[in-house]
Coordinates of C-alpha atoms (C1' of nucleotides) in Angstrom, one line a residue:
Chain A
X28 CA -15.9 9.6 19.0
X29 CA -13.8 7.7 16.9
X30 CA -13.2 9.5 13.7
X31 CA -13.7 7.0 10.6
X32 CA -11.5 8.1 8.0
X33 CA -13.6 7.1 4.1
X34 CA -15.2 4.5 3.9
X35 CA -14.6 2.1 7.1
X36 CA -17.9 0.5 7.0
X37 CA -18.7 -3.1 6.1
X38 CA -17.9 -4.3 3.0
X39 CA -20.1 -4.7 0.2
X40 CA -18.4 -5.2 -3.0
X41 CA -15.9 -8.2 -3.0
X42 CA -12.7 -7.3 -3.1
X43 CA -10.5 -8.3 -6.6
X44 CA -7.5 -7.3 -7.5
X45 CA -8.8 -4.0 -9.6
X46 CA -10.6 -2.7 -6.9
X47 CA -7.3 -2.9 -4.6
X48 CA -5.6 -1.3 -7.3
X49 CA -8.0 1.5 -7.5
X50 CA -7.8 1.8 -3.8
X51 CA -3.8 2.2 -3.6
X52 CA -3.8 4.6 -6.5
X53 CA -6.2 6.8 -4.2
X54 CA -4.1 6.9 -1.0
X55 CA -1.5 7.1 -3.5
X56 CA -2.9 10.8 -4.6
X57 CA -4.4 11.5 -1.5
X58 CA -1.2 10.8 1.0
X59 CA 1.3 10.1 -1.1
X60 CA 4.4 7.2 -1.4
X61 CA 4.8 7.2 2.3
X62 CA 1.3 6.9 3.3
X63 CA 0.3 3.8 1.4
X64 CA 0.7 1.2 3.7
X65 CA -1.1 -2.2 4.5
X66 CA -2.4 -0.7 7.4
X67 CA -4.7 2.1 6.0
X68 CA -5.5 -0.2 2.9
X69 CA -7.1 -2.4 4.7
X70 CA -8.5 0.2 6.7
X71 CA -9.8 1.8 3.3
X72 CA -11.0 -1.1 2.1
X73 CA -12.4 -2.8 5.4
X74 CA -10.5 -5.8 5.4
X75 CA -7.9 -7.8 6.7
X76 CA -3.8 -8.0 5.7
X77 CA -4.6 -11.4 4.2
X78 CA -7.1 -11.0 2.0
X79 CA -5.1 -8.1 0.0
X80 CA -2.3 -10.9 0.0
X81 CA -4.6 -13.2 -1.6
X82 CA -5.0 -11.0 -5.1
X83 CA -1.7 -9.9 -5.0
X84 CA 1.7 -11.1 -4.2
X85 CA 3.4 -8.3 -2.0
X86 CA 3.7 -4.4 -2.1
X87 CA 5.7 -4.1 -5.1
X88 CA 4.1 -6.4 -7.0
X89 CA 0.6 -3.4 -6.0
X90 CA 2.9 -0.5 -6.3
X91 CA 3.8 -1.9 -10.3
X92 CA 0.3 -2.2 -11.1
X93 CA -1.0 1.4 -9.4
X94 CA 1.9 2.7 -11.7
X95 CA 0.6 0.0 -14.8
X96 CA -2.7 1.5 -14.5
X97 CA -2.3 5.1 -14.6
X98 CA -0.1 5.0 -17.4
X99 CA -2.0 3.1 -19.4
X100 CA -5.2 5.7 -18.5
X101 CA -2.9 8.2 -19.6
X102 CA -1.7 6.4 -22.9
X103 CA -5.2 5.9 -23.8
X104 CA -6.2 9.3 -24.3
X105 CA -3.8 9.3 -27.3
X106 CA -5.7 10.5 -30.3
X107 CA -5.9 7.8 -32.4
X108 CA -6.5 10.2 -35.8
X109 CA -2.9 11.6 -36.8
X110 CA -2.4 15.5 -36.7
X111 CA -1.6 17.0 -40.0
X112 CA 1.8 17.7 -38.5
X113 CA 3.9 14.6 -38.0
X114 CA 4.9 15.7 -34.4
X115 CA 2.4 16.3 -33.0
X116 CA 1.7 13.3 -32.5
X117 CA 4.6 12.8 -29.9
X118 CA 3.7 16.1 -28.3
X119 CA 0.5 14.4 -27.8
X120 CA 1.7 11.8 -26.2
X121 CA 4.3 13.6 -24.6
X122 CA 2.2 16.1 -22.5
X123 CA -0.3 13.0 -22.0
X124 CA 2.6 11.8 -19.5
X125 CA 3.1 15.0 -18.4
X126 CA -0.3 16.6 -17.0
X127 CA -0.3 12.3 -16.1
X128 CA 2.5 12.4 -13.7
X129 CA 2.0 16.4 -12.6
X130 CA -2.0 14.5 -11.2
X131 CA -0.6 11.5 -9.2
X132 CA 3.1 12.7 -8.5
X133 CA 4.7 9.5 -6.7
X134 CA 4.4 8.1 -10.5
X135 CA 7.4 10.0 -11.9
X136 CA 9.4 7.9 -8.6
X137 CA 7.4 4.6 -9.6
X138 CA 8.0 5.1 -13.2
X139 CA 12.0 5.5 -12.5
X140 CA 11.7 2.4 -9.9
X141 CA 9.5 0.3 -12.3
X142 CA 11.4 1.0 -15.1
X143 CA 14.8 -0.1 -13.5
X144 CA 14.0 -3.2 -10.8
X145 CA 12.3 -4.4 -14.1
X146 CA 12.2 -3.6 -17.4
X147 CA 10.2 -6.8 -18.7
X148 CA 7.8 -5.4 -16.7
X149 CA 4.1 -4.3 -18.5
X150 CA 5.1 -0.5 -17.7
X151 CA 8.3 -0.4 -19.7
X152 CA 7.4 -2.0 -22.6
X153 CA 4.1 0.3 -22.5
X154 CA 5.5 3.0 -22.9
X155 CA 8.2 2.4 -25.7
X156 CA 5.6 1.1 -27.8
X157 CA 3.6 3.7 -27.9
X158 CA 6.5 6.4 -28.1
X159 CA 7.7 4.6 -31.0
X160 CA 4.9 4.0 -32.8
X161 CA 4.6 8.0 -32.7
X162 CA 8.6 7.6 -33.5
X163 CA 7.4 5.2 -37.0
X164 CA 4.7 7.8 -38.1
X165 CA 7.2 10.1 -38.6
X166 CA 9.4 8.4 -40.8
X167 CA 12.1 7.8 -39.5
X168 CA 14.3 5.2 -40.9
X169 CA 14.2 1.8 -38.8
X170 CA 17.3 1.5 -37.7
X171 CA 16.7 4.8 -35.7
X172 CA 14.2 3.6 -34.4
X173 CA 15.2 2.2 -31.2
X174 CA 17.8 5.1 -30.4
X175 CA 15.0 7.7 -31.7
X176 CA 12.4 6.4 -28.9
X177 CA 14.5 5.8 -26.2
X178 CA 15.6 9.5 -26.1
X179 CA 12.5 11.0 -26.1
X180 CA 11.1 8.1 -23.1
X181 CA 14.1 9.2 -21.3
X182 CA 13.4 13.1 -21.8
X183 CA 10.1 12.9 -21.0
X184 CA 9.8 10.9 -17.7
X185 CA 13.2 12.9 -16.8
X186 CA 11.9 16.3 -17.6
X187 CA 7.6 15.5 -16.3
X188 CA 9.3 13.7 -13.1
X189 CA 11.4 17.1 -12.6
X190 CA 8.6 19.3 -13.2
X191 CA 5.9 17.6 -11.1
X192 CA 8.8 17.9 -7.9
X193 CA 8.9 21.3 -8.7
X194 CA 5.1 21.4 -8.4
X195 CA 5.2 19.4 -5.2
X196 CA 7.9 22.1 -4.3
X197 CA 5.3 24.6 -4.7
X198 CA 2.6 23.1 -2.0
X199 CA 5.1 22.4 0.5
X200 CA 6.1 26.3 1.0
X201 CA 2.9 26.5 1.2
X202 CA -1.0 26.4 -0.5
X203 CA -1.2 29.3 -1.9
X204 CA 1.8 29.6 -3.3
X205 CA 2.0 29.5 -7.0
X206 CA 4.4 28.1 -10.1
X207 CA 5.3 31.3 -10.8
X208 CA 5.9 32.5 -7.2
X209 CA 8.1 29.3 -6.9
X210 CA 10.0 29.1 -9.9
X211 CA 10.9 32.9 -8.6
X212 CA 12.1 31.3 -5.6
X213 CA 14.5 28.6 -7.5
X214 CA 16.1 31.5 -9.5
X215 CA 16.8 33.2 -6.5
X216 CA 18.5 30.1 -4.6
X217 CA 20.4 29.8 -7.8
X218 CA 21.8 33.0 -8.2
X219 CA 22.6 32.7 -4.5
X220 CA 25.6 29.5 -5.7
X221 CA 29.1 30.1 -5.1
X222 CA 29.8 32.2 -8.4
X223 CA 33.6 30.1 -8.7
X224 CA 31.9 26.6 -8.1
X225 CA 28.1 27.6 -10.2
X226 CA 28.7 29.9 -12.6
X227 CA 26.3 28.8 -15.3
X228 CA 23.8 27.6 -12.8
X229 CA 24.0 31.1 -11.8
X230 CA 24.1 32.1 -15.5
X231 CA 21.2 30.5 -16.6
X232 CA 19.1 31.3 -13.1
X233 CA 17.6 34.5 -14.9
X234 CA 16.0 32.6 -17.7
X235 CA 14.1 30.0 -15.2
X236 CA 12.2 33.4 -14.0
X237 CA 8.8 33.2 -15.9
X238 CA 9.3 30.2 -17.6
X239 CA 6.1 28.6 -18.4
X240 CA 7.2 24.4 -17.6
X241 CA 5.0 23.2 -20.1
X242 CA 6.2 25.1 -22.9
X243 CA 9.7 24.5 -21.5
X244 CA 8.8 20.7 -21.7
X245 CA 7.9 20.9 -24.9
X246 CA 10.9 23.2 -26.3
X247 CA 13.0 20.1 -25.4
X248 CA 11.1 17.5 -26.9
X249 CA 11.1 20.0 -29.9
X250 CA 15.1 19.6 -29.4
X251 CA 14.9 16.1 -29.4
X252 CA 12.3 15.5 -32.4
X253 CA 15.4 18.4 -34.3
X254 CA 18.0 16.2 -34.1
X255 CA 15.8 12.8 -34.9
X256 CA 15.1 14.7 -38.1
X257 CA 18.7 16.2 -38.8
X258 CA 19.7 12.3 -38.4
X259 CA 17.7 10.7 -39.8
X260 CA 16.5 13.2 -42.8
X261 CA 13.2 13.3 -41.6
X262 CA 10.4 14.6 -43.8
X263 CA 12.8 16.8 -45.1
Chain B
X17 CA 31.5 -19.7 16.1
X18 CA 29.7 -16.3 16.2
X19 CA 30.6 -14.9 11.8
X20 CA 32.5 -12.1 12.8
X21 CA 30.8 -10.1 9.3
X22 CA 33.7 -7.8 8.2
X23 CA 35.0 -5.4 11.1
X24 CA 32.8 -5.9 13.7
X25 CA 35.6 -4.9 16.3
X26 CA 35.4 -2.3 18.6
X27 CA 36.6 0.6 16.4
X28 CA 39.6 3.1 16.6
X29 CA 39.3 5.9 14.1
X30 CA 36.3 8.3 15.7
X31 CA 33.0 8.2 13.8
X32 CA 32.5 11.3 11.7
X33 CA 29.9 12.0 8.9
X34 CA 32.0 10.9 6.2
X35 CA 33.1 7.6 7.6
X36 CA 29.3 7.0 7.9
X37 CA 29.2 8.3 4.1
X38 CA 31.8 5.8 3.0
X39 CA 30.2 3.3 5.0
X40 CA 26.6 3.2 3.4
X41 CA 28.2 3.9 0.2
X42 CA 30.2 0.5 0.6
X43 CA 27.1 -1.3 2.1
X44 CA 24.7 -0.1 -0.7
X45 CA 27.1 -1.7 -3.3
X46 CA 27.7 -5.0 -1.8
X47 CA 23.9 -6.0 -0.2
X48 CA 22.0 -3.1 -2.6
X49 CA 19.4 -0.2 -1.5
X50 CA 17.3 -2.5 0.7
X51 CA 20.4 -4.0 2.8
X52 CA 21.3 -0.6 3.7
X53 CA 19.4 -0.4 6.7
X54 CA 21.0 1.7 10.8
X55 CA 21.7 -2.2 11.8
X56 CA 23.7 -3.3 8.9
X57 CA 25.6 0.8 9.2
X58 CA 26.0 -0.1 13.0
X59 CA 27.5 -3.1 12.7
X60 CA 29.9 -2.2 10.3
X61 CA 30.5 0.7 11.7
X62 CA 31.1 -1.0 15.2
X63 CA 28.5 1.6 16.8
X64 CA 25.3 2.7 18.1
X65 CA 22.0 4.4 16.7
X66 CA 22.5 7.2 18.4
X67 CA 25.8 7.7 17.0
X68 CA 24.7 7.8 13.9
X69 CA 21.9 10.2 14.3
X70 CA 24.4 12.3 16.2
X71 CA 26.6 12.8 12.4
X72 CA 22.9 12.7 10.0
X73 CA 19.3 13.7 10.9
X74 CA 17.9 10.6 8.8
X75 CA 17.9 7.6 6.6
X76 CA 16.8 10.1 3.6
X77 CA 20.5 12.9 4.1
X78 CA 22.3 9.9 4.2
X79 CA 20.9 8.5 0.8
X80 CA 21.3 12.4 0.0
X81 CA 25.3 12.3 1.2
X82 CA 26.2 9.0 -0.3
X83 CA 24.5 9.9 -4.3
X84 CA 26.0 13.2 -3.8
X85 CA 29.8 11.8 -2.8
X86 CA 29.8 9.2 -5.7
X87 CA 28.2 11.9 -8.1
X88 CA 30.9 14.3 -6.9
X89 CA 34.2 11.5 -7.6
X90 CA 32.2 10.8 -10.8
X91 CA 32.2 13.7 -12.6
X92 CA 35.6 15.1 -11.1
X93 CA 37.6 13.0 -13.5
X94 CA 36.1 14.6 -16.3
X95 CA 39.0 16.1 -18.0
X96 CA 40.3 19.4 -17.6
X97 CA 42.0 20.9 -21.4
X98 CA 38.9 20.8 -23.4
X99 CA 39.5 18.4 -26.7
X100 CA 39.6 19.2 -30.2
X101 CA 36.2 18.3 -31.2
X102 CA 33.7 20.2 -28.3
X103 CA 31.0 17.5 -28.1
X104 CA 33.7 15.2 -26.9
X105 CA 33.4 17.1 -23.4
X106 CA 29.6 16.0 -23.3
X107 CA 30.2 12.9 -24.0
X108 CA 33.6 12.2 -21.2
X109 CA 30.4 13.8 -18.6
X110 CA 28.0 11.8 -19.9
X111 CA 30.1 8.4 -19.8
X112 CA 31.5 9.6 -16.6
X113 CA 27.6 9.3 -15.2
X114 CA 27.2 6.1 -17.2
X115 CA 30.5 4.1 -15.6
X116 CA 29.4 5.6 -12.3
X117 CA 25.7 4.3 -12.3
X118 CA 26.8 0.9 -13.7
X119 CA 29.1 0.7 -10.9
X120 CA 26.7 1.7 -8.0
X121 CA 23.2 0.2 -9.9
X122 CA 21.6 1.9 -6.5
X123 CA 22.5 5.5 -8.3
X124 CA 19.8 5.6 -10.7
X125 CA 16.8 5.4 -8.6
X126 CA 18.2 7.3 -6.2
X127 CA 19.4 10.2 -8.6
X128 CA 15.5 10.1 -9.6
X129 CA 14.0 10.3 -5.9
X130 CA 16.9 12.9 -4.9
X131 CA 16.0 14.9 -7.8
X132 CA 12.1 14.8 -7.4
X133 CA 12.4 15.0 -3.6
X134 CA 14.6 17.9 -3.7
X135 CA 15.4 19.5 -6.5
X136 CA 17.3 22.5 -4.3
X137 CA 19.6 19.7 -3.1
X138 CA 23.3 19.7 -3.9
X139 CA 22.8 16.7 -6.8
X140 CA 21.0 18.7 -9.0
X141 CA 22.9 21.6 -9.5
X142 CA 26.1 19.0 -9.4
X143 CA 24.5 17.8 -12.6
X144 CA 23.0 20.7 -14.2
X145 CA 26.5 22.7 -13.8
X146 CA 29.1 20.1 -14.6
X147 CA 26.6 19.0 -18.2
X148 CA 26.1 23.1 -18.5
X149 CA 29.6 24.8 -18.3
X150 CA 30.1 21.3 -21.7
X151 CA 26.9 22.7 -23.1
X152 CA 28.2 26.4 -23.2
X153 CA 31.4 24.6 -24.6
X154 CA 29.9 24.0 -27.4
X155 CA 28.9 27.1 -28.7
X156 CA 24.5 27.0 -28.0
X157 CA 24.0 30.6 -27.9
X158 CA 22.6 31.6 -24.0
X159 CA 18.7 31.3 -24.3
X160 CA 19.2 27.9 -25.5
X161 CA 21.3 26.7 -21.9
X162 CA 18.7 25.6 -20.3
X163 CA 16.6 23.4 -22.6
X164 CA 19.7 21.7 -24.2
X165 CA 21.4 21.5 -20.7
X166 CA 18.0 20.1 -19.4
X167 CA 17.5 17.9 -22.4
X168 CA 21.2 16.4 -21.9
X169 CA 21.1 15.8 -17.9
X170 CA 17.7 13.8 -18.4
X171 CA 18.5 11.7 -21.0
X172 CA 21.9 11.2 -19.9
X173 CA 20.1 9.6 -16.4
X174 CA 17.4 7.7 -17.6
X175 CA 20.0 6.0 -20.3
X176 CA 22.1 5.3 -18.0
X177 CA 19.4 4.0 -15.2
X178 CA 17.8 1.7 -18.0
X179 CA 21.4 0.2 -18.9
X180 CA 22.4 -0.3 -15.3
X181 CA 18.6 -1.8 -15.2
X182 CA 19.9 -4.4 -17.5
X183 CA 23.3 -5.1 -16.0
X184 CA 21.3 -6.4 -12.8
X185 CA 19.0 -8.6 -14.3
X186 CA 21.3 -10.2 -16.3
X187 CA 23.3 -10.8 -12.8
X188 CA 19.9 -11.9 -11.1
X189 CA 19.7 -14.6 -14.3
X190 CA 22.8 -15.7 -13.3
X191 CA 26.2 -14.8 -12.6
X192 CA 27.7 -16.1 -15.8
X193 CA 25.5 -14.4 -17.8
X194 CA 26.9 -12.2 -20.3
X195 CA 25.1 -8.8 -21.3
X196 CA 24.9 -10.6 -24.8
X197 CA 23.0 -13.2 -23.0
X198 CA 21.2 -10.9 -21.5
X199 CA 19.7 -9.1 -24.7
X200 CA 19.3 -11.9 -26.2
X201 CA 16.9 -12.7 -23.5
X202 CA 15.5 -9.3 -23.9
X203 CA 15.3 -9.4 -26.9
X204 CA 13.5 -12.9 -27.3
X205 CA 11.0 -11.6 -25.0
X206 CA 9.9 -8.8 -26.7
X207 CA 9.5 -10.7 -29.9
X208 CA 7.0 -12.7 -27.9
X209 CA 5.3 -9.8 -27.1
X210 CA 0.8 -9.6 -28.4
X211 CA 1.2 -9.1 -32.1
X212 CA -1.8 -6.9 -32.1
X213 CA -0.7 -4.6 -29.0
X214 CA 3.1 -4.4 -29.3
X215 CA 3.8 -4.4 -33.3
X216 CA 6.8 -1.6 -33.1
X217 CA 8.3 -3.2 -29.8
X218 CA 8.2 -6.6 -32.0
X219 CA 9.6 -5.2 -34.8
X220 CA 13.1 -3.4 -32.7
X221 CA 13.0 -6.2 -30.9
X222 CA 15.8 -7.6 -33.5
X223 CA 18.3 -4.4 -33.3
X224 CA 18.6 -5.2 -29.7
X225 CA 20.3 -8.3 -30.2
X226 CA 24.1 -7.8 -30.5
X227 CA 24.4 -4.1 -29.8
X228 CA 27.1 -2.4 -27.5
X229 CA 25.8 -0.9 -24.8
X230 CA 27.8 1.8 -25.1
X231 CA 27.4 2.1 -27.9
X232 CA 24.0 2.6 -27.9
X233 CA 24.2 4.9 -25.2
X234 CA 26.3 7.3 -26.8
X235 CA 24.4 7.3 -29.8
X236 CA 21.6 8.5 -27.8
X237 CA 24.1 11.5 -26.8
X238 CA 24.7 12.2 -30.4
X239 CA 20.6 12.7 -31.4
X240 CA 20.3 15.3 -28.5
X241 CA 23.5 16.5 -29.7
X242 CA 22.3 17.1 -33.1
X243 CA 19.5 18.6 -31.6
X244 CA 20.8 20.8 -30.2
X245 CA 22.8 22.5 -32.9
X246 CA 20.0 21.6 -35.6
X247 CA 18.2 24.4 -33.4
X248 CA 20.5 26.5 -32.3
X249 CA 23.2 26.9 -35.8
X250 CA 25.9 25.6 -33.8
X251 CA 29.4 25.5 -34.9
X252 CA 27.8 25.1 -38.0
Chain C
dA29 C1' 30.8 16.8 22.3
dC30 C1' 30.1 12.7 21.1
dC31 C1' 28.5 8.2 21.9
dT32 C1' 25.4 4.2 24.1
dG33 C1' 21.5 1.4 23.5
dA34 C1' 17.0 -0.3 25.6
dA35 C1' 12.8 0.6 24.1
dC36 C1' 8.3 1.9 20.6
dA37 C1' 5.6 2.9 17.2
dC38 C1' 5.5 1.1 13.0
dC39 C1' 6.1 -1.4 8.8
dG40 C1' 5.5 -6.1 5.3
dT41 C1' 4.4 -10.6 5.3
dT42 C1' 2.9 -15.3 7.4
dC43 C1' -0.3 -18.5 8.3
dA44 C1' -4.0 -20.9 11.2
dA45 C1' -8.3 -20.9 11.3
dG46 C1' -12.6 -20.1 9.6
dT47 C1' -16.9 -19.7 5.7
Chain D
dA9 C1' -12.0 -20.2 -3.6
dC10 C1' -11.5 -16.1 -1.1
dC11 C1' -11.2 -14.2 3.9
dT12 C1' -9.6 -13.0 8.9
dG13 C1' -7.0 -10.7 12.3
dA14 C1' -3.2 -12.4 15.4
dA15 C1' 1.3 -13.2 15.8
dC16 C1' 6.2 -12.2 14.0
dA17 C1' 11.1 -10.2 12.7
dC18 C1' 12.3 -5.6 11.1
dC19 C1' 12.6 -1.4 10.6
dG20 C1' 13.8 4.2 11.3
dT21 C1' 13.6 6.3 15.0
dT22 C1' 14.2 8.4 20.2
dC23 C1' 16.0 9.6 24.5
dA24 C1' 18.2 9.5 29.0
dA25 C1' 21.7 8.0 30.5
dG26 C1' 27.0 7.9 30.7
dT27 C1' 31.9 9.9 29.2

DNA sequence: ACCTGAACACCGTTCAAGT
DNA sequence: ACCTGAACACCGTTCAAGT
C-alpha cells in the first residue's frame, strides 16, 4: 500500500556529484525550492544523507551547483555563428536565459542568491563572460565593456525573473489560467490602487494588458542596447 | 552569570506589528538573514512565539513587512522639488536604493524574493511607482513608460545588490579590508581565470581595479537613461 | 483581545560504524 | 574510498491555557 514515489528502489549506478546535482535539479523543477530537502533527495537517490555529504559540502553548495549546471546548459545553446545583425547575438543569449528561468522558476531567486552570496563562484563569471563577448562583438570600445555588460546582465536577470514570477502566479491562480488572463488580473489589481498614492502605476496598468511578455522583454533589451549605442557611438 | 543579550528584561511597551517589524530589521542588520529566527526574535522582544504569531501570519510575511518598511523609508527621502536636470530625479532615487541596500545587505536577496514570490505585494508597486514618476518627469511618452521603468528598476536592483555583495565579501575577508583592496582581489581572481574560457572577463579585470562603485553604478544608470532618450527622443 | 510556553513535525548536518 | 543510518541541535508553527 505504501506509495513508492519515483525511483525509490535500490540504486544500481554508483553515486556521483553529477547524479546528485541532476536529481536536485529534477526535484527543484518538480516540487520547488522548499520541496528540495535532504530527506526527499535521499529518498529519490535511495541512499542516506551521509552519502550525499561525501560528494557535496552542504546544501548551499548543492544549490550553487544546480544553478550553475542549468545556466551552463542554457548558455551552451548560444549559436556559434554570428548573425548579420550584431545585436541578434545578445538577443539570443538573453532569450536563452529568459527561457531557462521560465522552465526552472527557482532559478531566478537562486541566481540572485548565488551572485550576491558568492560573486566569485562559477555562476557570475560565466554569465558575465557570455554576455560580455556579445558586447564586444557589438563593437563597444573597451572602456565601456564593464558598464554595458553589467547593465545588460542585471536587466536580463531582473526582467526574466519578474516574468517567471508572473508565470508561477498564473499557475497558482489555477492550472487553466493562461498568461493573458493573468496579465489582465494584474492590470485590474493595479487599476484599483489608491489614486493618490499610485497615479503612475494606475496609468500604466492598461499597457500591461495584452502585452506579450517575450516581446516586452526584448523591448527592454533593445532599450539598453540603444543606450550602449548612444553612449559609445557603436556601429553608427 | 547568564549573559543577558540586549533587552531581554520583561517588556514594558505593548507588542505591536510595528515593534515586531522594527526588531526584525534590527536583527537582520545585526546578525543577517540566517540570524533572524523566532527564537532570537522572541528573546529580543521578551515574549513567546505565540505573541508574534498574533500580529504576523508567518515568517514570510514578517520578512516582507521588514523589506517594505526599509524600502519605504529609503524612498521617502526622495527630494520633493525637481532639480534643473530632469535626470537628477532618477539618480536620486537610484542612489537612495543603492545606499539602503548597502546599509541593509539582506535587502538585496529579500527584494528579489519579494518581487518574485509576490509581485502583487506592496514592495513591487512602491518601487515601480517611485521610479515611474521620474520616468514620466523625464518627458518619456506614455507608450514607453512601462519599458523604461522596468529597465531602470531591474538595473538598479541588480547592480545595487551586486555591490552590497562586494561590500559584504570585503567584510568577510577581514574587518580592515576596504573596498579598494577587495576590488583588487576580485580583479586578481578574474585575471587568473582560464584564458581559453574567460578571455573577455580577463580583459575587463583590469578596469575593475580602482573603480569607484558608486560612480560605476551611476554610469550604468546613465547608460539606461541614454537608451530611454535615444528610443523616445526625450528632451532632445 | 492579547499573550504564554510547552509541544510537534521537520530540517540540515554529524559521525561512529560498516564495506 | 565510499556509503549507512541513527542521533543531534535547531527551526517554524500550533494550540490549549491563561489574563
